[in-house]
Amino acid sequence: MIKIKERRYSMCMTTTEFCDANANITANLPGFEQNLSVLKDTCVQIKLIGEEQKLDRTGLTESKNNLKSELIVLAADNARKLVAYAKLTNNATLLAEIDYSETDFKRFANNDVKDYAHIIYERAQTHVAELGNYGITAETQSHFIAAIDSFNASLTNPRIGATAKSQATKQLTVLFKTANRVLSEMDAVVEIVRLTEPNFYNGYRSVRKVMKAGKSSVRVKGLVTDAATGMPIKGVSVMFVAESELLKSKSADVAAVKSVVTKKTAEKGGFSVMSLASGTYQVRLKKAGYIDQVVMVNVNDGEMSVVNVSMMRN
């Protein structure tokens, strides 16, 4: 998948996870669960086809080229032996039909290599009983025709690989259209609880955003809102403490443990962490006039974790 589609897929996955975590709210929204189910199934298919696209198909062409090289060596060798036989038996017709060098074969197009090799095989087969002293036997003929057949089969493989990749791209286009359709319907239904469930609503709108391309990917994205009003809170201190640090310390006091990352929420209550090792973290949120909040979050490679917290005033 191209980068923009990878980011859209990541957004879709994050959205499904967020909705699952808020099933007590989404279950009451008309048509939401059905659309969410379609979105999940679509994400599974996108993932599978995306993996198929990443398969390295250059091996097909490399294999074909190796088979071609092997066949050229065999064909040229058998041609030399038949040339000797034709000259010694004064068979001018045979000589004209099989007198091709290795250089000739290297200049031939793929199908010509196969066709001329097969001509040499057939002419040798006609005289095989007389060619033992020239190094051509039933056994060498069997090896020769096997090489011809293998190369012939390889001629279609790269085209099949390219066709499969093109088909996968078309399938992805259809799947993303399906995802866009159900997400649009989910977006519309979420507006029903915009005022009654502000924390859920703000969190949903946050995870629905497709992250812009950049040198670093967001590991954790969060939103802090006022529990009473649902409005975003600016200037909240957000401190990430690794679970390993908590286990080392016997004290639960903030000052007793070492934070990994500390952030401040922006004007609209949001924060993001670009660099954070995989693991489990305790997230401590603090702002004057509000009751401190503590939540846990798991950070995994290749995924964006979402932390949405509502804080109550003192």
PDB file of N, CA and C in Angstrom, residues 141-191:
ATOM      1  N   GLN A 141      18.442 -36.312 -23.567  1.00  0.00           N
ATOM      2  CA  GLN A 141      17.250 -35.752 -24.195  1.00  0.00           C
ATOM      3  C   GLN A 141      16.156 -35.473 -23.156  1.00  0.00           C
ATOM      4  N   SER A 142      16.028 -36.388 -22.214  1.00  0.00           N
ATOM      5  CA  SER A 142      15.036 -36.197 -21.146  1.00  0.00           C
ATOM      6  C   SER A 142      15.361 -34.949 -20.327  1.00  0.00           C
ATOM      7  N   HIS A 143      16.641 -34.753 -20.051  1.00  0.00           N
ATOM      8  CA  HIS A 143      17.081 -33.577 -19.300  1.00  0.00           C
ATOM      9  C   HIS A 143      16.851 -32.306 -20.122  1.00  0.00           C
ATOM     10  N   PHE A 144      17.089 -32.391 -21.417  1.00  0.00           N
ATOM     11  CA  PHE A 144      16.940 -31.247 -22.322  1.00  0.00           C
ATOM     12  C   PHE A 144      15.475 -30.802 -22.409  1.00  0.00           C
ATOM     13  N   ILE A 145      14.557 -31.740 -22.616  1.00  0.00           N
ATOM     14  CA  ILE A 145      13.145 -31.370 -22.748  1.00  0.00           C
ATOM     15  C   ILE A 145      12.585 -30.848 -21.428  1.00  0.00           C
ATOM     16  N   ALA A 146      13.109 -31.350 -20.309  1.00  0.00           N
ATOM     17  CA  ALA A 146      12.670 -30.845 -19.000  1.00  0.00           C
ATOM     18  C   ALA A 146      13.078 -29.384 -18.835  1.00  0.00           C
ATOM     19  N   ALA A 147      14.281 -29.045 -19.314  1.00  0.00           N
ATOM     20  CA  ALA A 147      14.753 -27.658 -19.241  1.00  0.00           C
ATOM     21  C   ALA A 147      13.909 -26.753 -20.131  1.00  0.00           C
ATOM     22  N   ILE A 148      13.524 -27.263 -21.306  1.00  0.00           N
ATOM     23  CA  ILE A 148      12.665 -26.481 -22.214  1.00  0.00           C
ATOM     24  C   ILE A 148      11.309 -26.223 -21.570  1.00  0.00           C
ATOM     25  N   ASP A 149      10.723 -27.263 -20.996  1.00  0.00           N
ATOM     26  CA  ASP A 149       9.401 -27.135 -20.371  1.00  0.00           C
ATOM     27  C   ASP A 149       9.433 -26.187 -19.172  1.00  0.00           C
ATOM     28  N   SER A 150      10.491 -26.268 -18.382  1.00  0.00           N
ATOM     29  CA  SER A 150      10.600 -25.395 -17.202  1.00  0.00           C
ATOM     30  C   SER A 150      10.701 -23.931 -17.614  1.00  0.00           C
ATOM     31  N   PHE A 151      11.517 -23.672 -18.634  1.00  0.00           N
ATOM     32  CA  PHE A 151      11.647 -22.293 -19.103  1.00  0.00           C
ATOM     33  C   PHE A 151      10.340 -21.797 -19.710  1.00  0.00           C
ATOM     34  N   ASN A 152       9.674 -22.646 -20.464  1.00  0.00           N
ATOM     35  CA  ASN A 152       8.397 -22.269 -21.074  1.00  0.00           C
ATOM     36  C   ASN A 152       7.369 -21.893 -20.000  1.00  0.00           C
ATOM     37  N   ALA A 153       7.331 -22.673 -18.922  1.00  0.00           N
ATOM     38  CA  ALA A 153       6.390 -22.387 -17.830  1.00  0.00           C
ATOM     39  C   ALA A 153       6.726 -21.073 -17.140  1.00  0.00           C
ATOM     40  N   SER A 154       8.019 -20.764 -17.063  1.00  0.00           N
ATOM     41  CA  SER A 154       8.441 -19.545 -16.355  1.00  0.00           C
ATOM     42  C   SER A 154       8.101 -18.271 -17.116  1.00  0.00           C
ATOM     43  N   LEU A 155       7.850 -18.392 -18.425  1.00  0.00           N
ATOM     44  CA  LEU A 155       7.601 -17.195 -19.233  1.00  0.00           C
ATOM     45  C   LEU A 155       6.342 -16.454 -18.806  1.00  0.00           C
ATOM     46  N   THR A 156       5.369 -17.163 -18.257  1.00  0.00           N
ATOM     47  CA  THR A 156       4.108 -16.515 -17.855  1.00  0.00           C
ATOM     48  C   THR A 156       4.118 -16.066 -16.406  1.00  0.00           C
ATOM     49  N   ASN A 157       5.034 -16.584 -15.585  1.00  0.00           N
ATOM     50  CA  ASN A 157       5.006 -16.281 -14.147  1.00  0.00           C
ATOM     51  C   ASN A 157       5.130 -14.803 -13.807  1.00  0.00           C
ATOM     52  N   PRO A 158       6.107 -14.054 -14.377  1.00  0.00           N
ATOM     53  CA  PRO A 158       6.193 -12.625 -14.041  1.00  0.00           C
ATOM     54  C   PRO A 158       4.939 -11.859 -14.427  1.00  0.00           C
ATOM     55  N   ARG A 159       4.327 -12.248 -15.563  1.00  0.00           N
ATOM     56  CA  ARG A 159       3.097 -11.566 -15.969  1.00  0.00           C
ATOM     57  C   ARG A 159       1.968 -11.866 -14.996  1.00  0.00           C
ATOM     58  N   ILE A 160       1.922 -13.127 -14.527  1.00  0.00           N
ATOM     59  CA  ILE A 160       0.907 -13.486 -13.536  1.00  0.00           C
ATOM     60  C   ILE A 160       1.125 -12.692 -12.259  1.00  0.00           C
ATOM     61  N   GLY A 161       2.415 -12.546 -11.854  1.00  0.00           N
ATOM     62  CA  GLY A 161       2.728 -11.781 -10.646  1.00  0.00           C
ATOM     63  C   GLY A 161       2.299 -10.339 -10.768  1.00  0.00           C
ATOM     64  N   ALA A 162       2.588  -9.726 -11.915  1.00  0.00           N
ATOM     65  CA  ALA A 162       2.213  -8.326 -12.131  1.00  0.00           C
ATOM     66  C   ALA A 162       0.698  -8.171 -12.157  1.00  0.00           C
ATOM     67  N   THR A 163       0.015  -9.147 -12.762  1.00  0.00           N
ATOM     68  CA  THR A 163      -1.449  -9.100 -12.821  1.00  0.00           C
ATOM     69  C   THR A 163      -2.046  -9.207 -11.428  1.00  0.00           C
ATOM     70  N   ALA A 164      -1.475 -10.108 -10.612  1.00  0.00           N
ATOM     71  CA  ALA A 164      -1.975 -10.282  -9.245  1.00  0.00           C
ATOM     72  C   ALA A 164      -1.805  -9.001  -8.436  1.00  0.00           C
ATOM     73  N   LYS A 165      -0.674  -8.329  -8.622  1.00  0.00           N
ATOM     74  CA  LYS A 165      -0.427  -7.088  -7.890  1.00  0.00           C
ATOM     75  C   LYS A 165      -1.385  -5.997  -8.341  1.00  0.00           C
ATOM     76  N   SER A 166      -1.645  -5.928  -9.645  1.00  0.00           N
ATOM     77  CA  SER A 166      -2.586  -4.944 -10.171  1.00  0.00           C
ATOM     78  C   SER A 166      -3.991  -5.209  -9.648  1.00  0.00           C
ATOM     79  N   GLN A 167      -4.359  -6.493  -9.594  1.00  0.00           N
ATOM     80  CA  GLN A 167      -5.679  -6.857  -9.090  1.00  0.00           C
ATOM     81  C   GLN A 167      -5.810  -6.493  -7.618  1.00  0.00           C
ATOM     82  N   ALA A 168      -4.731  -6.685  -6.857  1.00  0.00           N
ATOM     83  CA  ALA A 168      -4.755  -6.334  -5.433  1.00  0.00           C
ATOM     84  C   ALA A 168      -4.978  -4.836  -5.251  1.00  0.00           C
ATOM     85  N   THR A 169      -4.350  -4.036  -6.108  1.00  0.00           N
ATOM     86  CA  THR A 169      -4.524  -2.580  -6.037  1.00  0.00           C
ATOM     87  C   THR A 169      -5.978  -2.195  -6.294  1.00  0.00           C
ATOM     88  N   LYS A 170      -6.600  -2.844  -7.276  1.00  0.00           N
ATOM     89  CA  LYS A 170      -8.010  -2.566  -7.574  1.00  0.00           C
ATOM     90  C   LYS A 170      -8.906  -2.968  -6.404  1.00  0.00           C
ATOM     91  N   GLN A 171      -8.586  -4.103  -5.772  1.00  0.00           N
ATOM     92  CA  GLN A 171      -9.379  -4.556  -4.629  1.00  0.00           C
ATOM     93  C   GLN A 171      -9.269  -3.572  -3.465  1.00  0.00           C
ATOM     94  N   LEU A 172      -8.062  -3.050  -3.256  1.00  0.00           N
ATOM     95  CA  LEU A 172      -7.874  -2.077  -2.178  1.00  0.00           C
ATOM     96  C   LEU A 172      -8.706  -0.825  -2.413  1.00  0.00           C
ATOM     97  N   THR A 173      -8.767  -0.392  -3.656  1.00  0.00           N
ATOM     98  CA  THR A 173      -9.566   0.797  -3.983  1.00  0.00           C
ATOM     99  C   THR A 173     -11.022   0.585  -3.597  1.00  0.00           C
ATOM    100  N   VAL A 174     -11.554  -0.588  -3.916  1.00  0.00           N
ATOM    101  CA  VAL A 174     -12.947  -0.905  -3.573  1.00  0.00           C
ATOM    102  C   VAL A 174     -13.128  -0.971  -2.060  1.00  0.00           C
ATOM    103  N   LEU A 175     -12.182  -1.599  -1.370  1.00  0.00           N
ATOM    104  CA  LEU A 175     -12.288  -1.747   0.085  1.00  0.00           C
ATOM    105  C   LEU A 175     -12.236  -0.400   0.798  1.00  0.00           C
ATOM    106  N   PHE A 176     -11.360   0.491   0.338  1.00  0.00           N
ATOM    107  CA  PHE A 176     -11.284   1.805   0.979  1.00  0.00           C
ATOM    108  C   PHE A 176     -12.542   2.622   0.708  1.00  0.00           C
ATOM    109  N   LYS A 177     -13.167   2.407  -0.443  1.00  0.00           N
ATOM    110  CA  LYS A 177     -14.445   3.072  -0.707  1.00  0.00           C
ATOM    111  C   LYS A 177     -15.508   2.581   0.272  1.00  0.00           C
ATOM    112  N   THR A 178     -15.485   1.278   0.556  1.00  0.00           N
ATOM    113  CA  THR A 178     -16.418   0.716   1.539  1.00  0.00           C
ATOM    114  C   THR A 178     -16.161   1.307   2.917  1.00  0.00           C
ATOM    115  N   ALA A 179     -14.879   1.382   3.297  1.00  0.00           N
ATOM    116  CA  ALA A 179     -14.527   1.953   4.602  1.00  0.00           C
ATOM    117  C   ALA A 179     -14.979   3.406   4.698  1.00  0.00           C
ATOM    118  N   ASN A 180     -14.756   4.165   3.642  1.00  0.00           N
ATOM    119  CA  ASN A 180     -15.166   5.578   3.641  1.00  0.00           C
ATOM    120  C   ASN A 180     -16.676   5.719   3.786  1.00  0.00           C
ATOM    121  N   ARG A 181     -17.412   4.817   3.134  1.00  0.00           N
ATOM    122  CA  ARG A 181     -18.878   4.896   3.190  1.00  0.00           C
ATOM    123  C   ARG A 181     -19.390   4.648   4.609  1.00  0.00           C
ATOM    124  N   VAL A 182     -18.906   3.566   5.244  1.00  0.00           N
ATOM    125  CA  VAL A 182     -19.418   3.255   6.587  1.00  0.00           C
ATOM    126  C   VAL A 182     -18.935   4.284   7.611  1.00  0.00           C
ATOM    127  N   LEU A 183     -17.720   4.797   7.429  1.00  0.00           N
ATOM    128  CA  LEU A 183     -17.223   5.827   8.342  1.00  0.00           C
ATOM    129  C   LEU A 183     -18.052   7.099   8.227  1.00  0.00           C
ATOM    130  N   SER A 184     -18.452   7.431   7.014  1.00  0.00           N
ATOM    131  CA  SER A 184     -19.292   8.614   6.815  1.00  0.00           C
ATOM    132  C   SER A 184     -20.622   8.464   7.549  1.00  0.00           C
ATOM    133  N   GLU A 185     -21.185   7.262   7.501  1.00  0.00           N
ATOM    134  CA  GLU A 185     -22.448   7.014   8.200  1.00  0.00           C
ATOM    135  C   GLU A 185     -22.248   7.024   9.714  1.00  0.00           C
ATOM    136  N   MET A 186     -21.123   6.478  10.168  1.00  0.00           N
ATOM    137  CA  MET A 186     -20.812   6.497  11.599  1.00  0.00           C
ATOM    138  C   MET A 186     -20.612   7.929  12.088  1.00  0.00           C
ATOM    139  N   ASP A 187     -19.921   8.738  11.275  1.00  0.00           N
ATOM    140  CA  ASP A 187     -19.702  10.145  11.630  1.00  0.00           C
ATOM    141  C   ASP A 187     -21.031  10.869  11.825  1.00  0.00           C
ATOM    142  N   ALA A 188     -21.972  10.586  10.933  1.00  0.00           N
ATOM    143  CA  ALA A 188     -23.272  11.261  11.008  1.00  0.00           C
ATOM    144  C   ALA A 188     -24.020  10.878  12.279  1.00  0.00           C
ATOM    145  N   VAL A 189     -23.970   9.596  12.629  1.00  0.00           N
ATOM    146  CA  VAL A 189     -24.707   9.109  13.800  1.00  0.00           C
ATOM    147  C   VAL A 189     -24.088   9.611  15.101  1.00  0.00           C
ATOM    148  N   VAL A 190     -22.766   9.750  15.127  1.00  0.00           N
ATOM    149  CA  VAL A 190     -22.080  10.220  16.335  1.00  0.00           C
ATOM    150  C   VAL A 190     -22.544  11.620  16.732  1.00  0.00           C
ATOM    151  N   GLU A 191     -22.984  12.402  15.770  1.00  0.00           N
ATOM    152  CA  GLU A 191     -23.459  13.756  16.067  1.00  0.00           C
ATOM    153  C   GLU A 191     -24.646  13.747  17.040  1.00  0.00           C
TER     154      GLU A 191
END
